PDB file of C-alpha atoms in Angstrom:
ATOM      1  CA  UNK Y 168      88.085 111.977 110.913  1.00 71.00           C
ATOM      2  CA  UNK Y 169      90.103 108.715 110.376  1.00 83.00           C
ATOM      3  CA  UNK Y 170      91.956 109.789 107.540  1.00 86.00           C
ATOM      4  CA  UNK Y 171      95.424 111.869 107.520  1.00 88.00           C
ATOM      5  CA  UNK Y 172      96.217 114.262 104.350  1.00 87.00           C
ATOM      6  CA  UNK Y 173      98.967 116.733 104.112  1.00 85.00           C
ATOM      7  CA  UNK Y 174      98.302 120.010 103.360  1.00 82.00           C
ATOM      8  CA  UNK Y 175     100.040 120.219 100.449  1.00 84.00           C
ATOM      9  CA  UNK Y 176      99.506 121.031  96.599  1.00 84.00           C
ATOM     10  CA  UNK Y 177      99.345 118.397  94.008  1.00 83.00           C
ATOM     11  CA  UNK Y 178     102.026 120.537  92.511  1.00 87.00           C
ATOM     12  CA  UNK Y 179     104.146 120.996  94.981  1.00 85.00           C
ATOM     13  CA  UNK Y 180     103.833 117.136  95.640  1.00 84.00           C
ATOM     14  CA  UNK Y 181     104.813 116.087  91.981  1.00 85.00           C
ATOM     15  CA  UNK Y 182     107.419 118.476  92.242  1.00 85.00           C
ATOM     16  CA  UNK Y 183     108.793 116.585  95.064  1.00 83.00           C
ATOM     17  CA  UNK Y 184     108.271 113.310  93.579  1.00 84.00           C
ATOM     18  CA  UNK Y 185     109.865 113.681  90.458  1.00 85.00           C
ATOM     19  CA  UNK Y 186     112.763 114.764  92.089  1.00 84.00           C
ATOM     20  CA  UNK Y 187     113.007 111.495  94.094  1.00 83.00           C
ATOM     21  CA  UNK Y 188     111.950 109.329  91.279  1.00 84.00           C
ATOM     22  CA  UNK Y 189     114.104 111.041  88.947  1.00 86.00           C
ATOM     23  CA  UNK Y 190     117.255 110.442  91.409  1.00 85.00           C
ATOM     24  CA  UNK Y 191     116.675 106.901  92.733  1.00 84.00           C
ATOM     25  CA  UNK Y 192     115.890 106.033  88.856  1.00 86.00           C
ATOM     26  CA  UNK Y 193     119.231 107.963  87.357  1.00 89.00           C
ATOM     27  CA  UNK Y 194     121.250 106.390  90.636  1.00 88.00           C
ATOM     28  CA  UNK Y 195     119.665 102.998  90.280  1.00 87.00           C
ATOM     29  CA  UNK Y 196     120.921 103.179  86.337  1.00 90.00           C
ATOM     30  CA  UNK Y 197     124.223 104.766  87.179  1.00 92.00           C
ATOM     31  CA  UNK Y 198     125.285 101.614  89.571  1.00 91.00           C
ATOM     32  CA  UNK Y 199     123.528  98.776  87.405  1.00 91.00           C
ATOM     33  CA  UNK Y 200     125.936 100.237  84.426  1.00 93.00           C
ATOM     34  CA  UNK Y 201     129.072 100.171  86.662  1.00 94.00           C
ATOM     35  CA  UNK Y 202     128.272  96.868  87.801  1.00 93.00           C
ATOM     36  CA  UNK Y 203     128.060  95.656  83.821  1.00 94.00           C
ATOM     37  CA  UNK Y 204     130.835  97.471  83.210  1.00 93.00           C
ATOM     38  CA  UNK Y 205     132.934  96.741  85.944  1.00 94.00           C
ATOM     39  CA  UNK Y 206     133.916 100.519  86.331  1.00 94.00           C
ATOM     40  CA  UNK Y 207     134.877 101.717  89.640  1.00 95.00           C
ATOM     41  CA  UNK Y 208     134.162 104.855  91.367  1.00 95.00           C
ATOM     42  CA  UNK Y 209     137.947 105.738  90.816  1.00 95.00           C
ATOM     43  CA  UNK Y 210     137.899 105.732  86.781  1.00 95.00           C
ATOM     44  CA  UNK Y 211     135.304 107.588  87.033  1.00 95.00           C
ATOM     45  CA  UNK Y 212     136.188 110.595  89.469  1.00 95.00           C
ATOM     46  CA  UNK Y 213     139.062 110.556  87.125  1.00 95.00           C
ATOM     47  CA  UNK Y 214     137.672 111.270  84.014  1.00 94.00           C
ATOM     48  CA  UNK Y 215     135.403 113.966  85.617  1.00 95.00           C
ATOM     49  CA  UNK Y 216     138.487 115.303  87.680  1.00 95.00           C
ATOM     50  CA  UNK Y 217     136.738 114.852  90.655  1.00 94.00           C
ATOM     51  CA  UNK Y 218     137.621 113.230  93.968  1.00 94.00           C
ATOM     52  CA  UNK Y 219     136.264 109.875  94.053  1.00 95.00           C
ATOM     53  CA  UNK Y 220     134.463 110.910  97.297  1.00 92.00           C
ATOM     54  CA  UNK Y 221     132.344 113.251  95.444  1.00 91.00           C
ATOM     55  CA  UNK Y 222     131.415 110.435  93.023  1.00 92.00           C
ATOM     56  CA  UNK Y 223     130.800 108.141  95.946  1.00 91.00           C
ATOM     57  CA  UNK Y 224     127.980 110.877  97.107  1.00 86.00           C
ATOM     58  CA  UNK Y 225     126.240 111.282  93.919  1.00 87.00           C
ATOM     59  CA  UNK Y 226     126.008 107.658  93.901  1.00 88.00           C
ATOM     60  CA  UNK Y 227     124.387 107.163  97.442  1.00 82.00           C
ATOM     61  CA  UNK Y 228     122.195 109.642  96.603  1.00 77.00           C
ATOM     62  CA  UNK Y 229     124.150 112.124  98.982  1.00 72.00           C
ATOM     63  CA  UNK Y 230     124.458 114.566  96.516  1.00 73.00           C
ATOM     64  CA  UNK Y 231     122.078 116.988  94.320  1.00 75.00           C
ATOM     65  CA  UNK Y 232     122.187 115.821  90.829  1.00 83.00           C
ATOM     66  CA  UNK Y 233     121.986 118.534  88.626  1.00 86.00           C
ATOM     67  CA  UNK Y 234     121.484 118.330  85.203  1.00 89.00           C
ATOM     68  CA  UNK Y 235     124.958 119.019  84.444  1.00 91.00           C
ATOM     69  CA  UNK Y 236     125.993 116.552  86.882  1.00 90.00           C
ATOM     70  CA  UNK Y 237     123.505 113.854  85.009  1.00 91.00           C
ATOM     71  CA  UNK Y 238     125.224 114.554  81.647  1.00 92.00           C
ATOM     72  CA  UNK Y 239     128.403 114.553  83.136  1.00 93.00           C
ATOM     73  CA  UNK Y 240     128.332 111.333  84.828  1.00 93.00           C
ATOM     74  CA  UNK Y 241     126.319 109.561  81.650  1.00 93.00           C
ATOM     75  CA  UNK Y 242     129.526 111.012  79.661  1.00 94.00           C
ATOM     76  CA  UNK Y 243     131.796 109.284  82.007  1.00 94.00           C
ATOM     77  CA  UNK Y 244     130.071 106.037  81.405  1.00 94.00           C
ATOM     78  CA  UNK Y 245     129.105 106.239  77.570  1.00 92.00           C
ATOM     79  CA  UNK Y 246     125.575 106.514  78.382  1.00 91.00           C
ATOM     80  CA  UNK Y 247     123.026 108.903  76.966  1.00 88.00           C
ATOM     81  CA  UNK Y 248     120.606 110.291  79.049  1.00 85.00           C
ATOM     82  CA  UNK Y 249     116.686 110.161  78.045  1.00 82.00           C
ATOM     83  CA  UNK Y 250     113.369 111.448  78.444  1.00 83.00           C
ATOM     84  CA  UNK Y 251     110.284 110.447  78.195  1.00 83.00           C
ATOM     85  CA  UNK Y 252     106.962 112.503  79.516  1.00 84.00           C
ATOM     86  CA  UNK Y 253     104.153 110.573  79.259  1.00 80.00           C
ATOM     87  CA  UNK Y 254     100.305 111.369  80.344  1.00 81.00           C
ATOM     88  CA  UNK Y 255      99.389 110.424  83.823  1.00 72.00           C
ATOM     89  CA  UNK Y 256      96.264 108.709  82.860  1.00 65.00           C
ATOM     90  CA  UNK Y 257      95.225 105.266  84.634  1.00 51.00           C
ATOM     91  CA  UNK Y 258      97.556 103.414  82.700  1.00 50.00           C
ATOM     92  CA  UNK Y 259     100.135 104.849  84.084  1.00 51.00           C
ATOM     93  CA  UNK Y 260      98.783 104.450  87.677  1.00 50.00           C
ATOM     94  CA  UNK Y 261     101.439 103.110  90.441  1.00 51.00           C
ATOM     95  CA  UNK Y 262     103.529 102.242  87.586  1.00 51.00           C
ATOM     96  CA  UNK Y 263     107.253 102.765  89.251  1.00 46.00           C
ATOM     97  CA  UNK Y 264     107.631 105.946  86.660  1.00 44.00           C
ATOM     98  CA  UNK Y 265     104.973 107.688  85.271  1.00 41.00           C
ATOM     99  CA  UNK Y 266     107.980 110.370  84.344  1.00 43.00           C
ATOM    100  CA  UNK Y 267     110.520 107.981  83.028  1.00 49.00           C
ATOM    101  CA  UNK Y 268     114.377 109.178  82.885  1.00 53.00           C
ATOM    102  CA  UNK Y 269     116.591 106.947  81.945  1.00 55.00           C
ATOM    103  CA  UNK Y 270     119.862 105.853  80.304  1.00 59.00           C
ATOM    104  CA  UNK Y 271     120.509 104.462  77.774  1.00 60.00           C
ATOM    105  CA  UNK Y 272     124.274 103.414  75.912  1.00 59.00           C
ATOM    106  CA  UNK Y 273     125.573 106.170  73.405  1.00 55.00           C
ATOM    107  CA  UNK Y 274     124.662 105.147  69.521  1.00 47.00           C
ATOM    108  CA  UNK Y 275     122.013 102.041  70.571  1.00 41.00           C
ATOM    109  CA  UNK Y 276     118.793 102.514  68.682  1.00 35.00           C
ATOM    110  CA  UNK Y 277     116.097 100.612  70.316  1.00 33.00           C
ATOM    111  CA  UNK Y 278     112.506 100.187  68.706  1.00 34.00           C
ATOM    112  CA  UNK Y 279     110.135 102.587  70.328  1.00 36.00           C
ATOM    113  CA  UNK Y 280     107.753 100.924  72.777  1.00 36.00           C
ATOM    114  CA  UNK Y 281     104.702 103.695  71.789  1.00 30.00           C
ATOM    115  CA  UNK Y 282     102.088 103.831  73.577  1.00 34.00           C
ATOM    116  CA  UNK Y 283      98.739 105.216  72.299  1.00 34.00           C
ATOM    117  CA  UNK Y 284      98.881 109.364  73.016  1.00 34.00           C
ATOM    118  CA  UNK Y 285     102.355 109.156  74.601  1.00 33.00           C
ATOM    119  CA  UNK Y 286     105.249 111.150  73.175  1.00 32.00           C
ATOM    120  CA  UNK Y 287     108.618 109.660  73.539  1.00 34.00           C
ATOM    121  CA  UNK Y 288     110.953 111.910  72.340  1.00 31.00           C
ATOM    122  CA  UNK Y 289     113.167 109.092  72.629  1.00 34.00           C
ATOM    123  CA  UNK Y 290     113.796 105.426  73.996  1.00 34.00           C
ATOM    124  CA  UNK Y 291     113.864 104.773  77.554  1.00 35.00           C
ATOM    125  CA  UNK Y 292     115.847 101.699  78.033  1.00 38.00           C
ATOM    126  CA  UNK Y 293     117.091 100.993  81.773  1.00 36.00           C
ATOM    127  CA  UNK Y 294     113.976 100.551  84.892  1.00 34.00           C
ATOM    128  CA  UNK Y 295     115.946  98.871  87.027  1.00 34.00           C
TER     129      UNK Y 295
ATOM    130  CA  UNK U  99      92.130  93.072 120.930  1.00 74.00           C
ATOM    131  CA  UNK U 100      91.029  95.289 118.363  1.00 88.00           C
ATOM    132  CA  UNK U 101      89.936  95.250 115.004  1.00 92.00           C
ATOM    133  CA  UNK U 102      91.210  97.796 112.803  1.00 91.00           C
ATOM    134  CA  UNK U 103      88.237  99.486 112.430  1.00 92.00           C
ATOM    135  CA  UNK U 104      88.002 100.163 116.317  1.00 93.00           C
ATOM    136  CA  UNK U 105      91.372 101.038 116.463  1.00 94.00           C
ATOM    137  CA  UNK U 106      90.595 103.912 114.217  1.00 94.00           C
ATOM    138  CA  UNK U 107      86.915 104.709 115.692  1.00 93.00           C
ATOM    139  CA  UNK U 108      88.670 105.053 119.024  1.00 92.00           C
ATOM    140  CA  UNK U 109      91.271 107.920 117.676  1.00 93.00           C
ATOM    141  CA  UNK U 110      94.025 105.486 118.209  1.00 94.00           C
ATOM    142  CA  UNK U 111      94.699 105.000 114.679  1.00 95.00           C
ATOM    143  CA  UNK U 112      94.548 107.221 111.661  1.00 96.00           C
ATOM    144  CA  UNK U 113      95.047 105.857 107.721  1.00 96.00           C
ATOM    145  CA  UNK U 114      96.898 108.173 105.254  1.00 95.00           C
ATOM    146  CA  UNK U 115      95.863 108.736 102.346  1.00 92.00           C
ATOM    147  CA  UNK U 116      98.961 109.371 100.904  1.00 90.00           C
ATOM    148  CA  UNK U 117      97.699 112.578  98.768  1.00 89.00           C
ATOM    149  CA  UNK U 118      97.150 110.047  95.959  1.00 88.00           C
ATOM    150  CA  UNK U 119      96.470 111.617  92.589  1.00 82.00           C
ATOM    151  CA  UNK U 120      93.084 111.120  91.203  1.00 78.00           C
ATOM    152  CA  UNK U 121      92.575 107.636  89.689  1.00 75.00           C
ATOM    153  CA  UNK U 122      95.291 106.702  91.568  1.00 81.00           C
ATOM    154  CA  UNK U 123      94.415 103.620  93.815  1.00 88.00           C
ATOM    155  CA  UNK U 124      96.165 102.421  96.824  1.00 93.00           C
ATOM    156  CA  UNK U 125      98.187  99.359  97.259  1.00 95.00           C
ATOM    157  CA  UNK U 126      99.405  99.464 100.307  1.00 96.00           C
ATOM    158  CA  UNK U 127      97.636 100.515 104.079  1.00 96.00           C
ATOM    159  CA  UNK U 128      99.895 103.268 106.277  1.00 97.00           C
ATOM    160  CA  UNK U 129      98.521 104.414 109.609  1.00 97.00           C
ATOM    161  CA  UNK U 130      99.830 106.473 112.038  1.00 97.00           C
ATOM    162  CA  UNK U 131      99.011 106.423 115.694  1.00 96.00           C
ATOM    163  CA  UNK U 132      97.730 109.125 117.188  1.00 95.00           C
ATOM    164  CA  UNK U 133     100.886 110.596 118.833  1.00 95.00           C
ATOM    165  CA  UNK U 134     102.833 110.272 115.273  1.00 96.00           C
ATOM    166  CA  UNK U 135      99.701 112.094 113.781  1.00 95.00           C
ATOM    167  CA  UNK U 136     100.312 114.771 116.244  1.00 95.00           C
ATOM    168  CA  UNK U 137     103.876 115.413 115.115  1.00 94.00           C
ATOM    169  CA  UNK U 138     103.064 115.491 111.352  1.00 94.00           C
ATOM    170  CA  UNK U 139     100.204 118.038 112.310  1.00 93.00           C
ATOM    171  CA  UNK U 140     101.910 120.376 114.614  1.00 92.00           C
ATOM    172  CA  UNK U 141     105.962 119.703 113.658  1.00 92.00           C
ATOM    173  CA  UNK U 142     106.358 118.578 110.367  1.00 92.00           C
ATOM    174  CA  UNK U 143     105.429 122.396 108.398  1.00 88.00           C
ATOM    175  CA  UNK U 144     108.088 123.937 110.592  1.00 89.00           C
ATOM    176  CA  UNK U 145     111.123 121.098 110.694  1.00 90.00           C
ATOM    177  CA  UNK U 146     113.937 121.945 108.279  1.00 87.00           C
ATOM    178  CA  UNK U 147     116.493 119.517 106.435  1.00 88.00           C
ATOM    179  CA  UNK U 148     120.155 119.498 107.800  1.00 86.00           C
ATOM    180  CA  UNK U 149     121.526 120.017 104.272  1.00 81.00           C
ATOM    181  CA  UNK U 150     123.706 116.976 104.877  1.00 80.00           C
ATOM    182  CA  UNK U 151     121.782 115.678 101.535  1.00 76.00           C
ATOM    183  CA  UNK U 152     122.997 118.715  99.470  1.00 71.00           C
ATOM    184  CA  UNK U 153     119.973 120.374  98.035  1.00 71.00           C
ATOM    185  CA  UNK U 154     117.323 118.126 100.170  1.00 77.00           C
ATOM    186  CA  UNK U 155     113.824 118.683  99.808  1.00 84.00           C
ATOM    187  CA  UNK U 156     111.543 120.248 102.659  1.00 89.00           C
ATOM    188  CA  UNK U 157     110.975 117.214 105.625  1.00 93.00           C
ATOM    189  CA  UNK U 158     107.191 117.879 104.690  1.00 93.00           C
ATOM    190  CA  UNK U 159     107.866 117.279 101.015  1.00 90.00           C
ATOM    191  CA  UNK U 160     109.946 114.369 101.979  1.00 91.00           C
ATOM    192  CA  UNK U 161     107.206 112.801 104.170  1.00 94.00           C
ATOM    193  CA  UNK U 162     104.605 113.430 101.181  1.00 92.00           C
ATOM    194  CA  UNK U 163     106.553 111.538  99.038  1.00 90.00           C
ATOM    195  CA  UNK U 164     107.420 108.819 100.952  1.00 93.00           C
ATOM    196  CA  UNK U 165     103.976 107.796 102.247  1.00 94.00           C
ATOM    197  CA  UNK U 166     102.487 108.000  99.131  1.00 91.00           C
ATOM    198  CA  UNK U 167     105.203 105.716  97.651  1.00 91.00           C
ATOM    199  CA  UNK U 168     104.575 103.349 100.022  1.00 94.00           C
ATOM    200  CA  UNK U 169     101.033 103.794  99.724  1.00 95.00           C
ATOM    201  CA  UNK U 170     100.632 103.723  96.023  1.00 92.00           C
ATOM    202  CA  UNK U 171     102.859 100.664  95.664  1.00 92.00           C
ATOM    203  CA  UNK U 172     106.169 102.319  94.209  1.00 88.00           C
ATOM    204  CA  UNK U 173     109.259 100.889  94.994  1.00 85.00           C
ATOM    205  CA  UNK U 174     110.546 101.654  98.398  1.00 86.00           C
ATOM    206  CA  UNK U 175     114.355 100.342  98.355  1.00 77.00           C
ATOM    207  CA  UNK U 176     116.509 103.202  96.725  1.00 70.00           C
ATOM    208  CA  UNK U 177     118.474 105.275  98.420  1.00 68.00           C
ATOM    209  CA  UNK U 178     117.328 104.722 101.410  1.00 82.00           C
ATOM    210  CA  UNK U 179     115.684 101.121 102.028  1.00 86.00           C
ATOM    211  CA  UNK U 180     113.458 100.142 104.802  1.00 91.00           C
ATOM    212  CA  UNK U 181     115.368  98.374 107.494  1.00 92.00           C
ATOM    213  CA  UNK U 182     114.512  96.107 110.546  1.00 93.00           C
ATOM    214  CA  UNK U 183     115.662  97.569 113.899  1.00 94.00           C
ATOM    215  CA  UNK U 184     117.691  95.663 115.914  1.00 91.00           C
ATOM    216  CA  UNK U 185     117.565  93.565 117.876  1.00 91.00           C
ATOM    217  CA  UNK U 186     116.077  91.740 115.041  1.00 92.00           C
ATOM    218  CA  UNK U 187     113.106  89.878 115.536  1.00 91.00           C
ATOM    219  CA  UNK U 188     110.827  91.807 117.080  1.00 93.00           C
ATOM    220  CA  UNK U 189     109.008  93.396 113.918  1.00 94.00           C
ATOM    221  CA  UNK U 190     110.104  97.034 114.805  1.00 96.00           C
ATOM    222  CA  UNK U 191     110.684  98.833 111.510  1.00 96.00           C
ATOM    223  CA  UNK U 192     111.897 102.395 110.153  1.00 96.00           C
ATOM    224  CA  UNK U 193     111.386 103.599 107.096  1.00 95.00           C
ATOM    225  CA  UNK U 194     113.777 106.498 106.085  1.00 93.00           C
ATOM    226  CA  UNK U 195     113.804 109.731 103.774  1.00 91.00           C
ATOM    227  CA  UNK U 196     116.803 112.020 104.322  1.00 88.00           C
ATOM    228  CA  UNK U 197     116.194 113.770 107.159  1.00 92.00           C
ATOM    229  CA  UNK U 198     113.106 111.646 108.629  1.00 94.00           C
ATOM    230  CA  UNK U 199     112.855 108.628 110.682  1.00 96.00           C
ATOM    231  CA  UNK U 200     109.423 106.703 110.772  1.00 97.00           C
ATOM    232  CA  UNK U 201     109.541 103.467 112.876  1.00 97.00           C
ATOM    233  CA  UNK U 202     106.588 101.588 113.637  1.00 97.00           C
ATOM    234  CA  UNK U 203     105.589  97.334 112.925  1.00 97.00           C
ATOM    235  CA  UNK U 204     103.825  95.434 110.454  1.00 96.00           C
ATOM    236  CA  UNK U 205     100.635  93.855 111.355  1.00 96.00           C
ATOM    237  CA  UNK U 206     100.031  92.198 108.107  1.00 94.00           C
ATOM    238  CA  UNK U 207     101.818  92.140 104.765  1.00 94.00           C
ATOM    239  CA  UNK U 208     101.574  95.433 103.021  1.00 95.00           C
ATOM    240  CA  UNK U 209      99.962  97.336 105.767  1.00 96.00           C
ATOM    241  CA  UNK U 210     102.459  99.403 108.254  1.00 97.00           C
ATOM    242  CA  UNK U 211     101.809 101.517 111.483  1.00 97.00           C
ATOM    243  CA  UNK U 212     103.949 104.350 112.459  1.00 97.00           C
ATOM    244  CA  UNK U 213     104.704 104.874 115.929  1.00 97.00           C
ATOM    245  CA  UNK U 214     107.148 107.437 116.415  1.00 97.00           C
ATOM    246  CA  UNK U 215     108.624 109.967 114.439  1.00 97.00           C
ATOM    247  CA  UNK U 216     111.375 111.664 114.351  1.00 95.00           C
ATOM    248  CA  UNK U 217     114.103 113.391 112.511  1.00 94.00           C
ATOM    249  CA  UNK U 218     117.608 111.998 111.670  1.00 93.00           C
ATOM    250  CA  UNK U 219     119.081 114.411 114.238  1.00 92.00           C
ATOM    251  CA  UNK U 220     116.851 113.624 117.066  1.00 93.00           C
ATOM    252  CA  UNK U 221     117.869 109.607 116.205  1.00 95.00           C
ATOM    253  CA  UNK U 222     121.317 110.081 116.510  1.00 93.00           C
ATOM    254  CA  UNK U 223     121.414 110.754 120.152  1.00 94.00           C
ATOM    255  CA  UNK U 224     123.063 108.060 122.273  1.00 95.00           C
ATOM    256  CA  UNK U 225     119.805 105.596 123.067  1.00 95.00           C
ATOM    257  CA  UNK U 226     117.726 107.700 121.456  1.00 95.00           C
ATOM    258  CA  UNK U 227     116.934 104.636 118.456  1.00 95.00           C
ATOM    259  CA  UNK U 228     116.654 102.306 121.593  1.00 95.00           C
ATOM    260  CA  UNK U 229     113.852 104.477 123.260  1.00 96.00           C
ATOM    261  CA  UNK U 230     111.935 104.607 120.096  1.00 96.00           C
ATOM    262  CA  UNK U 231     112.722 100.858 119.779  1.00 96.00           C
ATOM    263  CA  UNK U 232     110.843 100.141 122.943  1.00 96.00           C
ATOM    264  CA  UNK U 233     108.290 103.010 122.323  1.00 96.00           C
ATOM    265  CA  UNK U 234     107.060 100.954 119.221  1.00 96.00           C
ATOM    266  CA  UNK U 235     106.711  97.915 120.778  1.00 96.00           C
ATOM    267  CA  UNK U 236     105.083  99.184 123.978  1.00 96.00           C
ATOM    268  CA  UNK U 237     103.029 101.279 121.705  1.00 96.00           C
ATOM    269  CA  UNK U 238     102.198  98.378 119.413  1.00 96.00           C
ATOM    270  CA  UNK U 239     100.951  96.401 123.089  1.00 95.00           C
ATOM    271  CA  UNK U 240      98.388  98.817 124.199  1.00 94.00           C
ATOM    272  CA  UNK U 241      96.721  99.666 120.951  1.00 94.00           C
ATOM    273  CA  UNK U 242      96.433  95.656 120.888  1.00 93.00           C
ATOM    274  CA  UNK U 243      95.666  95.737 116.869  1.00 94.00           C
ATOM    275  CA  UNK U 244      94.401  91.861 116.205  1.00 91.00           C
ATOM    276  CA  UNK U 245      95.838  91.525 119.607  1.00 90.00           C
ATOM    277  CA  UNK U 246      99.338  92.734 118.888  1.00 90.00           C
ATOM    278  CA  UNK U 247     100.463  90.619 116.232  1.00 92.00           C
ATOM    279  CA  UNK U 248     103.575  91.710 114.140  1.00 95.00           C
ATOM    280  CA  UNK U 249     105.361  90.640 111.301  1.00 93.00           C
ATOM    281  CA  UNK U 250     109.232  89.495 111.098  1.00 91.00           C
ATOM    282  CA  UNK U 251     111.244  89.207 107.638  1.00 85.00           C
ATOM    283  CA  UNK U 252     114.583  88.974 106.748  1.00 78.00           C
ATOM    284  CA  UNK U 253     113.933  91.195 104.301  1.00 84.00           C
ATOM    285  CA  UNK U 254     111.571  94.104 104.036  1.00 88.00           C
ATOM    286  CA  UNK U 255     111.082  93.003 100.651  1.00 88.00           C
ATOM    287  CA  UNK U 256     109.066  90.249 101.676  1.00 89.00           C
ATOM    288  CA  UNK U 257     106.411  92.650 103.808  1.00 92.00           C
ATOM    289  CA  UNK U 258     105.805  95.254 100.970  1.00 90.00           C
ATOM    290  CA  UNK U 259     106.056  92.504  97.831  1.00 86.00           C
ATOM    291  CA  UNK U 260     102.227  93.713  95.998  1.00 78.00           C
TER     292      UNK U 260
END
């Protein structure tokens, strides 16, 4: 046997992959938006009533983000979070999300980039 | 100096898979030698995270995902990017999940070999990164894979750019 596989369900596996997709993606959004934006970790904290240390760990990926903690942060920033589930068929395959979350800025409508049997509930706009 | 496929007819060298969906085709080659093998056999099930990562995954789920990342071709650089070990220049890598450690070379572009691994806690005794510094490179000398060869970037970018 030259080949090494885990022992471990494809569901268990997705379950830990969306996890770290879904934070790297939300994180990756989160700091490309501050950077835009010049907002600093301090404005932020603020308007959550946090300490800016605990913003500083959600940011580095330190810290569980909860949804709660997704909405809350996209609040502080004037972004919307979104959702798209799409099939993971071979168009998808090594795409960097085949479960896209993103953000997007409150009250932009985008034109829906459809793709044949995929349901957007609504526009994904940031892969950084 | 050995081929790649002797390397792994000999037991020195195992690929993985990276528990790659169906349809789903690999970009990248990951091996493990056969001393890393043994720890994700016999250690990884029973290794728990250190919670410094509030809420972190299991180290096995954390392993999962990260080799089969790297070996389906997803991005590799957020939170926690590949780095170079230092000194620089000797093409001894680590690639990094929260509470793991992987550090191994590059013989070509896209394709990496784990030599040692370890958890974050292990790595942060005094000259314990140093040990696993030299372990990799005397590691990467007797397996002699197209006679040792290595690859040096600035960047890891430049090694794992599909």
């Amino acid at each position: 046997v030259t080949s090494f596989s885990f022992d471990i369900s494809q569901k268990d596996l997705a379950g830990a992959q969306f996890i770290s997709k879904a934070s790297r993606r939300l994180i990756a959004a989160f700091v490309q938006k501050m950077r835009t934006e010049k907002l600093t970790k301090q404005q932020i904290a603020e308007l959550l009533d946090v300490d800016k240390s605990t913003v500083s760990r959600m940011l580095r990926g330190n810290s569980n983000l909860t949804l709660r903690t997704i909405g809350e942060l996209a609040w502080a920033m004037d972004l919307d979070p979104d959702l798209a589930l799409k099939p993971f068929d071979e168009r998808m395959v090594n795409q960097p999300m085949s479960v896209a979350i993103s953000v997007v800025h409150s009250g932009t409508v985008r034109p829906a980039n459809r793709i044949p049997g995929t349901v957007i509930l609504s526009n994904a706009g940031i892969h950084p | 100096m050995s081929t790649r496929d002797e390397c792994l007819a000999q037991g020195l060298l195992f690929t993985i898979s990276g528990n790659l969906r169906p349809r789903q085709q690999p970009e990248r080659l990951l091996m493990v030698t056969a001393d890393a093998r043994a720890v994700l056999v016999q250690d990884l099930k029973t290794m728990t995270s250190d919670n410094f990562y509030s809420g972190s995954q299991s180290p096995l789920e954390q392993t999962a995902d990260i080799f089969n990342r790297f070996v389906s071709g997803d991005a590799m650089g957020h939170p926690l990017p590949p780095h170079e070990m230092s000194p620089h220049g000797q093409g001894v890598f680590r690639l990094r999940t929260h509470d793991m450690r992987f550090d191994g070379w590059f013989p070509a572009k896209n394709f990496f070999v784990i030599a040692a691994i370890h958890t974050k806690q292990q790595c942060n005794a005094p000259g314990f990164n140093n040990a696993i510094y030299a372990q990799v490179r005397a590691t990467r000398q007797v397996i002699g894979l197209n006679g040792g060869t290595f690859m040096t970037a600035g960047d890891y970018r430049d090694l794992i750019q599909l």
